[in-house]
Structure formats: C-alpha cells, structure tokens
CSV table of C-alpha atoms (C1' of nucleotides) in Angstrom, one decimal:
chain,number,residue,atom,x,y,z
D,416,UNK,CA,-74.0,-114.4,151.7
D,417,UNK,CA,-73.1,-117.1,148.8
D,418,UNK,CA,-70.8,-116.9,146.5
D,419,UNK,CA,-71.7,-115.3,142.8
D,420,UNK,CA,-71.6,-118.9,141.2
D,421,UNK,CA,-74.1,-120.0,144.5
D,422,UNK,CA,-76.1,-117.9,144.0
D,423,UNK,CA,-76.1,-117.9,139.6
D,424,UNK,CA,-77.0,-122.0,140.7
D,425,UNK,CA,-79.7,-121.0,142.8
D,426,UNK,CA,-81.6,-118.9,140.2
D,427,UNK,CA,-81.0,-121.6,137.4
D,428,UNK,CA,-82.4,-124.8,139.7
D,429,UNK,CA,-85.4,-122.8,139.8
D,430,UNK,CA,-85.8,-122.4,136.8
D,431,UNK,CA,-85.0,-125.4,136.2
D,432,UNK,CA,-82.1,-124.6,133.3
D,433,UNK,CA,-78.2,-125.4,133.2
D,434,UNK,CA,-75.1,-124.2,134.2
D,435,UNK,CA,-73.6,-125.1,131.3
D,436,UNK,CA,-69.8,-124.3,131.3
D,437,UNK,CA,-70.4,-121.1,128.8
D,438,UNK,CA,-72.4,-119.8,131.5
D,439,UNK,CA,-69.3,-120.4,134.1
D,440,UNK,CA,-66.9,-119.0,132.0
D,441,UNK,CA,-68.7,-115.7,131.5
D,442,UNK,CA,-69.7,-115.5,135.1
D,443,UNK,CA,-66.5,-116.0,136.0
D,444,UNK,CA,-64.9,-113.4,133.7
D,445,UNK,CA,-67.8,-111.1,134.6
D,446,UNK,CA,-67.1,-111.1,138.0
D,447,UNK,CA,-63.5,-111.1,137.7
D,448,UNK,CA,-62.9,-107.7,138.0
D,449,UNK,CA,-65.6,-104.8,139.2
D,450,UNK,CA,-66.1,-103.0,135.8
D,451,UNK,CA,-68.1,-101.6,133.9
D,452,UNK,CA,-68.7,-103.4,130.6
D,453,UNK,CA,-70.6,-104.0,127.0
D,454,UNK,CA,-71.3,-107.0,125.7
D,455,UNK,CA,-68.9,-106.4,123.2
D,456,UNK,CA,-65.6,-106.1,126.0
D,457,UNK,CA,-66.9,-109.4,127.2
D,458,UNK,CA,-66.3,-111.2,124.9
D,459,UNK,CA,-63.1,-109.7,123.6
D,460,UNK,CA,-61.9,-110.5,127.3
D,461,UNK,CA,-63.3,-113.6,126.4
D,462,UNK,CA,-61.1,-114.4,124.0
D,463,UNK,CA,-58.0,-113.0,125.3
D,464,UNK,CA,-58.3,-115.9,127.6
D,465,UNK,CA,-58.8,-117.6,125.4
D,466,UNK,CA,-62.5,-118.5,126.0
D,467,UNK,CA,-64.5,-119.2,122.8
D,468,UNK,CA,-68.1,-118.6,123.4
D,469,UNK,CA,-70.2,-117.1,120.7
D,470,UNK,CA,-72.1,-113.6,120.9
D,471,UNK,CA,-75.6,-115.5,121.2
D,472,UNK,CA,-74.8,-116.8,124.5
D,473,UNK,CA,-72.7,-114.7,125.4
D,474,UNK,CA,-76.5,-112.1,125.0
D,475,UNK,CA,-78.2,-115.1,126.3
D,476,UNK,CA,-76.3,-115.8,129.2
D,477,UNK,CA,-75.7,-111.8,130.4
D,478,UNK,CA,-79.9,-111.4,130.1
D,479,UNK,CA,-79.9,-114.1,132.3
D,480,UNK,CA,-77.7,-112.5,135.3
D,481,UNK,CA,-79.3,-109.6,134.7
D,482,UNK,CA,-82.9,-111.6,135.8
D,483,UNK,CA,-80.9,-113.6,138.4
D,484,UNK,CA,-80.5,-110.0,140.2
D,485,UNK,CA,-76.0,-110.3,140.0
D,486,UNK,CA,-76.1,-107.5,137.0
D,487,UNK,CA,-77.8,-105.0,136.1
D,488,UNK,CA,-77.8,-102.8,133.1
D,489,UNK,CA,-76.1,-99.1,133.5
D,490,UNK,CA,-75.5,-96.2,131.3
D,491,UNK,CA,-77.9,-95.1,128.8
D,492,UNK,CA,-78.2,-92.5,126.0
D,493,UNK,CA,-76.0,-94.9,124.0
D,494,UNK,CA,-77.6,-97.4,121.9
D,495,UNK,CA,-76.5,-100.1,123.7
D,496,UNK,CA,-76.1,-102.0,127.5
D,497,UNK,CA,-73.4,-101.4,129.8
D,498,UNK,CA,-73.4,-103.5,132.9
D,499,UNK,CA,-72.4,-104.2,136.4
D,500,UNK,CA,-72.4,-106.1,139.7
D,501,UNK,CA,-74.9,-105.7,142.0
D,502,UNK,CA,-74.8,-108.6,143.7
D,503,UNK,CA,-72.2,-107.9,147.1
D,504,UNK,CA,-72.1,-104.3,146.0
D,505,UNK,CA,-73.6,-101.5,147.7
D,506,UNK,CA,-76.6,-99.5,145.2
D,507,UNK,CA,-74.8,-96.5,143.7
D,508,UNK,CA,-75.3,-93.5,141.1
D,509,UNK,CA,-73.1,-92.2,138.1
D,510,UNK,CA,-71.8,-89.2,137.3
D,511,UNK,CA,-70.8,-89.0,133.4
D,512,UNK,CA,-68.3,-87.0,131.8
D,513,UNK,CA,-68.9,-85.9,128.3
D,514,UNK,CA,-65.9,-85.5,127.3
D,515,UNK,CA,-64.2,-88.5,128.9
D,516,UNK,CA,-66.4,-90.8,129.2
D,517,UNK,CA,-65.0,-91.1,132.9
D,518,UNK,CA,-67.7,-92.5,134.8
D,519,UNK,CA,-67.7,-91.5,138.9
D,520,UNK,CA,-69.4,-93.8,141.4
D,521,UNK,CA,-71.8,-91.5,143.9
D,522,UNK,CA,-73.9,-93.1,147.4
D,523,UNK,CA,-76.0,-90.5,148.6
D,524,UNK,CA,-78.5,-91.7,151.3
D,525,UNK,CA,-80.9,-89.0,151.4
D,526,UNK,CA,-81.9,-89.3,147.7
D,527,UNK,CA,-82.5,-92.1,147.8
D,528,UNK,CA,-84.8,-91.8,151.1
D,529,UNK,CA,-86.1,-88.3,149.0
D,530,UNK,CA,-87.3,-91.2,146.2
D,531,UNK,CA,-89.0,-93.1,148.1
D,532,UNK,CA,-90.9,-89.8,149.5
D,533,UNK,CA,-91.7,-89.5,146.0
D,534,UNK,CA,-93.1,-92.7,145.1
D,535,UNK,CA,-95.2,-92.8,148.6
D,536,UNK,CA,-96.7,-89.9,147.8
D,537,UNK,CA,-97.4,-91.0,144.0
D,538,UNK,CA,-98.8,-94.7,145.1
D,539,UNK,CA,-95.9,-95.7,143.1
D,540,UNK,CA,-94.3,-99.5,143.9
D,541,UNK,CA,-90.4,-98.9,143.0
D,542,UNK,CA,-88.7,-101.7,141.8
D,543,UNK,CA,-85.5,-100.0,140.9
D,544,UNK,CA,-84.1,-96.3,139.8
D,545,UNK,CA,-81.5,-95.1,138.2
D,546,UNK,CA,-80.0,-91.4,137.8
D,547,UNK,CA,-77.1,-90.9,136.3
D,548,UNK,CA,-75.6,-87.0,136.1
D,549,UNK,CA,-74.0,-86.0,132.5
D,550,UNK,CA,-71.4,-83.0,132.5
D,551,UNK,CA,-68.1,-82.8,132.9
D,552,UNK,CA,-65.3,-84.3,135.1
D,553,UNK,CA,-62.9,-82.2,136.5
D,554,UNK,CA,-59.7,-82.2,134.4
D,555,UNK,CA,-62.0,-82.2,131.4
D,556,UNK,CA,-63.6,-78.5,132.9
D,557,UNK,CA,-59.9,-77.4,133.5
D,558,UNK,CA,-59.4,-78.1,129.9
D,559,UNK,CA,-62.7,-76.9,129.2
D,560,UNK,CA,-61.9,-74.5,125.8
D,561,UNK,CA,-61.1,-77.9,124.2
D,562,UNK,CA,-63.6,-79.3,121.3
D,563,UNK,CA,-65.8,-81.6,122.7
D,564,UNK,CA,-64.4,-84.7,120.6
D,565,UNK,CA,-67.0,-87.4,120.1
D,566,UNK,CA,-66.0,-90.8,121.0
P,604,UNK,CA,-90.0,-65.7,125.8
P,605,UNK,CA,-90.3,-67.1,122.3
P,606,UNK,CA,-92.5,-68.8,120.8
P,607,UNK,CA,-91.1,-72.7,120.4
P,608,UNK,CA,-90.7,-71.4,116.6
P,609,UNK,CA,-88.9,-68.4,116.9
P,610,UNK,CA,-86.4,-70.6,119.3
P,611,UNK,CA,-86.1,-72.9,116.6
P,612,UNK,CA,-85.4,-70.3,113.8
P,613,UNK,CA,-82.7,-68.6,116.4
P,614,UNK,CA,-81.1,-71.7,116.4
P,615,UNK,CA,-80.9,-73.1,113.4
P,616,UNK,CA,-80.2,-69.0,112.0
P,617,UNK,CA,-77.1,-69.8,114.5
P,618,UNK,CA,-75.9,-72.6,112.2
P,619,UNK,CA,-76.8,-71.3,109.3
P,620,UNK,CA,-79.6,-73.8,109.0
P,621,UNK,CA,-82.9,-73.7,107.0
P,622,UNK,CA,-86.1,-73.4,108.1
P,623,UNK,CA,-87.4,-75.7,106.1
P,624,UNK,CA,-91.4,-76.9,105.7
P,625,UNK,CA,-90.4,-80.1,106.5
P,626,UNK,CA,-88.7,-78.9,110.0
P,627,UNK,CA,-91.9,-76.1,110.5
P,628,UNK,CA,-94.7,-79.5,110.2
P,629,UNK,CA,-92.9,-81.6,112.3
P,630,UNK,CA,-92.5,-78.8,115.3
P,631,UNK,CA,-95.9,-77.8,114.5
P,632,UNK,CA,-97.0,-81.0,115.5
P,633,UNK,CA,-94.8,-81.4,117.9
P,634,UNK,CA,-95.4,-78.9,120.3
P,635,UNK,CA,-99.1,-79.8,119.7
P,636,UNK,CA,-100.1,-81.2,122.8
P,637,UNK,CA,-97.0,-82.0,125.1
P,638,UNK,CA,-96.5,-85.9,126.0
P,639,UNK,CA,-94.2,-88.0,125.7
P,640,UNK,CA,-93.5,-89.5,122.5
P,641,UNK,CA,-91.5,-91.5,119.6
P,642,UNK,CA,-89.7,-91.4,116.3
P,643,UNK,CA,-92.4,-93.3,115.4
P,644,UNK,CA,-95.3,-92.1,117.2
P,645,UNK,CA,-94.3,-88.7,115.1
P,646,UNK,CA,-94.4,-90.0,111.5
P,647,UNK,CA,-97.9,-91.6,112.0
P,648,UNK,CA,-99.3,-87.9,113.6
P,649,UNK,CA,-97.8,-86.4,110.8
P,650,UNK,CA,-100.0,-89.0,108.4
P,651,UNK,CA,-102.7,-88.8,109.7
P,652,UNK,CA,-102.1,-84.7,109.6
P,653,UNK,CA,-101.7,-85.1,105.4
P,654,UNK,CA,-97.9,-84.6,106.3
P,655,UNK,CA,-96.0,-87.1,104.5
P,656,UNK,CA,-92.5,-86.7,105.7
P,657,UNK,CA,-89.7,-89.4,105.5
P,658,UNK,CA,-88.3,-91.5,108.3
P,659,UNK,CA,-85.2,-89.5,107.7
P,660,UNK,CA,-85.7,-86.2,107.7
P,661,UNK,CA,-88.2,-87.1,110.9
P,662,UNK,CA,-84.9,-88.1,112.5
P,663,UNK,CA,-83.4,-85.5,111.4
P,664,UNK,CA,-85.1,-82.9,112.9
P,665,UNK,CA,-85.5,-84.7,116.2
P,666,UNK,CA,-81.6,-84.6,116.7
P,667,UNK,CA,-81.7,-80.1,115.7
P,668,UNK,CA,-84.6,-80.5,118.1
P,669,UNK,CA,-82.6,-81.0,120.8
P,670,UNK,CA,-79.1,-79.8,119.8
P,671,UNK,CA,-81.1,-76.8,119.9
P,672,UNK,CA,-83.1,-76.9,123.5
P,673,UNK,CA,-86.1,-77.8,122.8
P,674,UNK,CA,-87.0,-80.9,123.1
P,675,UNK,CA,-84.7,-83.9,125.0
P,676,UNK,CA,-84.8,-87.8,125.0
P,677,UNK,CA,-86.3,-89.3,128.1
P,678,UNK,CA,-87.0,-93.1,129.3
P,679,UNK,CA,-84.3,-95.1,127.9
P,680,UNK,CA,-83.9,-98.8,129.0
P,681,UNK,CA,-85.2,-100.0,125.9
P,682,UNK,CA,-83.8,-99.4,122.4
P,683,UNK,CA,-85.4,-96.8,121.2
P,684,UNK,CA,-85.3,-92.6,122.5
P,685,UNK,CA,-88.9,-90.7,123.6
P,686,UNK,CA,-88.2,-87.3,123.8
P,687,UNK,CA,-90.6,-84.8,125.4
P,688,UNK,CA,-90.3,-80.9,125.5
P,689,UNK,CA,-88.1,-79.0,127.8
P,690,UNK,CA,-88.2,-75.6,126.2
P,691,UNK,CA,-90.9,-73.5,128.9
P,692,UNK,CA,-91.5,-76.8,131.3
P,693,UNK,CA,-90.1,-77.3,134.4
P,694,UNK,CA,-87.4,-79.5,134.7
P,695,UNK,CA,-88.7,-83.3,136.0
P,696,UNK,CA,-88.5,-86.6,136.4
P,697,UNK,CA,-90.2,-90.0,135.8
P,698,UNK,CA,-92.1,-92.6,137.4
P,699,UNK,CA,-92.4,-95.7,134.9
P,700,UNK,CA,-94.6,-98.8,135.7
P,701,UNK,CA,-93.0,-101.8,134.2
P,702,UNK,CA,-96.0,-103.4,133.8
P,703,UNK,CA,-98.3,-100.5,131.9
P,704,UNK,CA,-96.3,-98.7,131.0
P,705,UNK,CA,-98.2,-95.5,132.3
P,706,UNK,CA,-95.2,-92.5,133.1
P,707,UNK,CA,-96.0,-90.2,136.6
P,708,UNK,CA,-93.9,-87.3,136.1
P,709,UNK,CA,-92.7,-85.4,139.5
P,710,UNK,CA,-90.6,-82.8,140.8
P,711,UNK,CA,-88.6,-82.4,143.5
P,712,UNK,CA,-86.3,-79.7,144.2
P,713,UNK,CA,-84.8,-81.0,146.9
P,714,UNK,CA,-83.1,-84.0,145.1
P,715,UNK,CA,-82.1,-81.5,142.3
P,716,UNK,CA,-80.4,-79.2,145.6
P,717,UNK,CA,-78.2,-82.8,146.8
P,718,UNK,CA,-77.1,-83.5,143.2
P,719,UNK,CA,-75.6,-80.3,143.3
P,720,UNK,CA,-73.7,-80.9,146.5
P,721,UNK,CA,-73.0,-83.9,144.6
P,722,UNK,CA,-70.9,-82.1,142.0
P,723,UNK,CA,-69.8,-79.4,144.1
P,724,UNK,CA,-67.4,-82.8,146.4
P,725,UNK,CA,-66.4,-84.6,142.8
P,726,UNK,CA,-66.1,-81.1,141.2
P,727,UNK,CA,-68.4,-82.7,138.1
P,728,UNK,CA,-69.5,-79.7,136.1
P,729,UNK,CA,-73.1,-80.5,135.7
P,730,UNK,CA,-75.1,-80.3,132.3
P,731,UNK,CA,-77.7,-82.4,132.3
P,732,UNK,CA,-79.5,-85.5,134.5
P,733,UNK,CA,-81.8,-87.8,134.7
P,734,UNK,CA,-83.7,-89.7,136.9
P,735,UNK,CA,-86.0,-92.7,136.3
P,736,UNK,CA,-87.8,-94.4,139.4
P,737,UNK,CA,-89.5,-98.1,137.6
P,738,UNK,CA,-91.6,-100.0,139.6
P,739,UNK,CA,-96.0,-100.8,139.3
P,740,UNK,CA,-98.2,-97.3,139.8
P,741,UNK,CA,-100.8,-97.7,141.7
P,742,UNK,CA,-103.5,-99.3,139.6
P,743,UNK,CA,-101.0,-102.7,139.0
P,744,UNK,CA,-100.1,-102.5,142.7
P,745,UNK,CA,-103.6,-103.9,143.1
P,746,UNK,CA,-103.6,-105.9,140.4
P,747,UNK,CA,-100.2,-107.4,141.0
P,748,UNK,CA,-101.0,-110.8,141.3
P,749,UNK,CA,-101.7,-110.8,137.5
P,750,UNK,CA,-99.1,-111.4,135.1
P,751,UNK,CA,-96.1,-109.2,134.2
P,752,UNK,CA,-97.5,-108.5,131.0
P,753,UNK,CA,-94.5,-108.3,128.1
P,754,UNK,CA,-95.2,-104.8,125.8
O,877,DA,C1',-76.2,-69.2,92.9
O,878,DT,C1',-75.0,-73.0,96.1
O,879,DA,C1',-75.3,-74.4,100.6
O,880,DG,C1',-78.2,-76.9,102.2
O,881,DC,C1',-82.7,-80.2,102.4
O,882,DT,C1',-85.0,-83.9,100.6
O,883,DG,C1',-86.6,-88.8,100.1
O,884,DC,C1',-85.0,-93.5,99.6
O,885,DA,C1',-83.4,-96.9,99.9
O,886,DA,C1',-79.4,-99.3,101.3
O,887,DA,C1',-76.1,-99.0,105.6
O,888,DC,C1',-75.6,-99.8,110.0
O,889,DG,C1',-74.8,-101.8,114.8
O,890,DA,C1',-77.0,-103.9,118.8
O,891,DT,C1',-79.4,-107.5,120.1
O,892,DT,C1',-82.3,-111.6,118.8
O,893,DT,C1',-84.0,-115.6,116.8
O,894,DG,C1',-84.7,-120.0,113.4
O,895,DC,C1',-82.6,-124.4,113.1
O,896,DA,C1',-79.8,-128.7,113.6
O,897,DC,C1',-76.5,-130.6,116.7
O,898,DC,C1',-75.3,-131.3,121.4
O,899,DC,C1',-74.6,-132.2,126.5
O,900,DG,C1',-76.4,-131.7,132.0
O,901,DG,C1',-78.8,-133.5,135.7
M,1276,DC,C1',-83.1,-139.7,127.8
M,1277,DC,C1',-84.6,-135.0,126.8
M,1278,DG,C1',-84.8,-130.3,127.4
M,1279,DG,C1',-82.6,-126.8,127.7
M,1280,DG,C1',-78.0,-125.0,125.4
M,1281,DT,C1',-74.7,-123.8,121.6
M,1282,DG,C1',-73.1,-122.2,118.0
M,1283,DC,C1',-74.0,-119.4,113.1
M,1284,DA,C1',-76.2,-117.4,110.2
M,1285,DA,C1',-79.9,-114.6,109.1
M,1286,DA,C1',-83.2,-111.5,110.8
M,1287,DT,C1',-85.2,-108.1,113.4
M,1288,DC,C1',-85.2,-103.0,114.5
M,1289,DG,C1',-84.5,-98.3,115.3
M,1290,DT,C1',-81.4,-95.0,113.5
M,1291,DT,C1',-77.6,-93.0,110.1
M,1292,DT,C1',-75.9,-92.2,105.5
M,1293,DG,C1',-75.1,-91.8,100.4
M,1294,DC,C1',-76.7,-89.8,96.6
M,1295,DA,C1',-79.5,-87.6,93.3
M,1296,DG,C1',-82.6,-84.1,92.5
M,1297,DC,C1',-84.9,-80.1,95.0
M,1298,DT,C1',-85.1,-75.4,97.7
M,1299,DA,C1',-84.7,-71.4,101.1
M,1300,DT,C1',-81.6,-67.7,101.3
DNA sequence: ATAGCTGCAAACGATTTGCACCCGG
DNA sequence: CCGGGTGCAAATCGTTTGCAGCTAT
C-alpha cells in the first residue's frame, strides 16, 4: 500500500495540483496520531509544532484530503465538522456519549450487509454511509443522576 | 394518542412555557404536510399562509418542538439542519441521493436490532441514532455519465 | 402582575472567498 | 514562466442573543 503522502501526491498530480510545504505539513500532522479532530484543533496542533499555516489553507487542504479519500468527515449534529483518517483503516461507525463526549468506534459487518440489502431493494447505488448512536457510555450511565452538562 | 397540539401543550405546561399564537401557527404548518424541511422553507411556507413570524421565533420554536419529541433533526453533512416529524411516525433511516437530493426513507428492524446488540456489548445506553446512506438513486444512476451537479 | 414572548438587529462561529503577492513544476 | 497556492481580511450563512416593548396565564 502507498504511504499517505504518496497517495496524496498521486491525487494532487491527477488534478494538476501542487504538493506544497503547507500541504505536506498538514498531512503529516493529520496522520501523526490517529484521532478525531476538528479544524481548530489541527490549527493548534500545527502551532505547537511551530507550523504557522493560515486557517484558510487548513480548510482548503482538509477539503482536498477528503476528496482524495484520505480523510472523511464524521460526527455531525454540531455545527462544525470533525475528521478522521480513512486510508488504511477499516470502515467503522460511532457511539457518541451525550454526557462526556466520548466516542467509541465499532465495526459490525452484519449491519453493513443489511445496508447493502436495503440499497439493492431501492435500486440505490451507495457511495458512503454514516451511522452514529447517541446515548450514555458506561461511566456516564453510572453517574446517571448527574445533570447532563452541555459542553 | 394525543394530537400534536395536545402533546406540545403538555410539554409547554410541564416546562411552564406558553402556548402562543406564533407557536400554534408554526406547529400547524409543520404538521400540515409530512415532509423534510429546513428553517427557511418553513419561513416561506408561513409567509405563503399569511403568517408573518420572525426567524428568531421560528428557530426558538423548532428547538422546542425537538425537545418535546415532536420533531427530530435529520440529514446532516450540510451546514444547516433539516427536520422531520417523529411523533406518531415509525423510526426510519434515509438514503440520500448525492445528485438530485432525493431522500428515500426506509425501515429495517434487523439493523435496529443489531444496533441494540452493539450497544449492549459496549455497555452503552442508546438514546437515539441516525443512519444515512449517501449515493445515487435509481434515476440518477441511469444518467450516470452526467456531471454531478452541486446544488 | 409578571414570567415568559416576540421582532429586530446585532452578534456569532465555522467556513469560504477576493485579492495581491508568491512559488512549485 | 505561469497556473495554482498562500495569508489576510472581509464576506457568507445558518443560527443565536440582547433588548425593549408585548401577552398569555
């Protein structure tokens, strides 16, 4: 399998776009540790690593990373996007704790299979899907009588 | 089963809130025809029915309708919310066409059951979930060679 | 009477864009 | 060399809020 960088270069070339130092820096920080993140967190992470890149460029590059298939947007229901790596990772879905915000990933092939079946029945050609279950994680179920704190 | 209006009144009373003409008007238009809509469309629909209600009030009321369990937010991945009725409707999920925007609803109990199983395995207490599959609907698959038009 | 409402306009917050200058291929 | 890239600041756009004057209960 190609490295993330090669995969990205491949995409950029195919679109006649350039592999700039800014894009290189963003790519490397995004793949430095595998975790969900949002645009602002990436900005902070870059700053911590002495990389001053403008917000505009961050947004423009994230969009390219999504188009190239290296990232995907996840966890909506807030008014800003979250991202996670896709390249080289198995597809998974999310349990999102409404109290502490914890995110548990899970893989369930039988659900995927049923989704395919639904698509077939509706003659629908799937490209991607997104399943998330909101609720309370184990820890938060225990302190259930606490008020739900809004982040 | 209570009417939507009674259900809403019940909720408002329980929270010491008032059933105003504006809230009544919004409620009735929202339940006038069962379809997905967004805040702006509701505003237009109200205007067409000679009901001048400010955007602020619309947003405030939609939020109450969601809290009262009469509506839910669906179809994210855009930067604005869509709503649909829940009260009296069976839970369902969505196929969203990336080309024409058409939305097909489906109900698949086996998926719901597997979700419960996933939650049990993770000791997670589910409150709600959201599943959507993006892709191309039957019609758009046929004219597949057309460029994807961005709305 | 008095919480709670409403409309208006200003504030917000994430994201996008216009622009003048810069640089990778 | 030149088409695409970058930072900056201003612009968008859906949504939220402060405020002053209303109104349901």
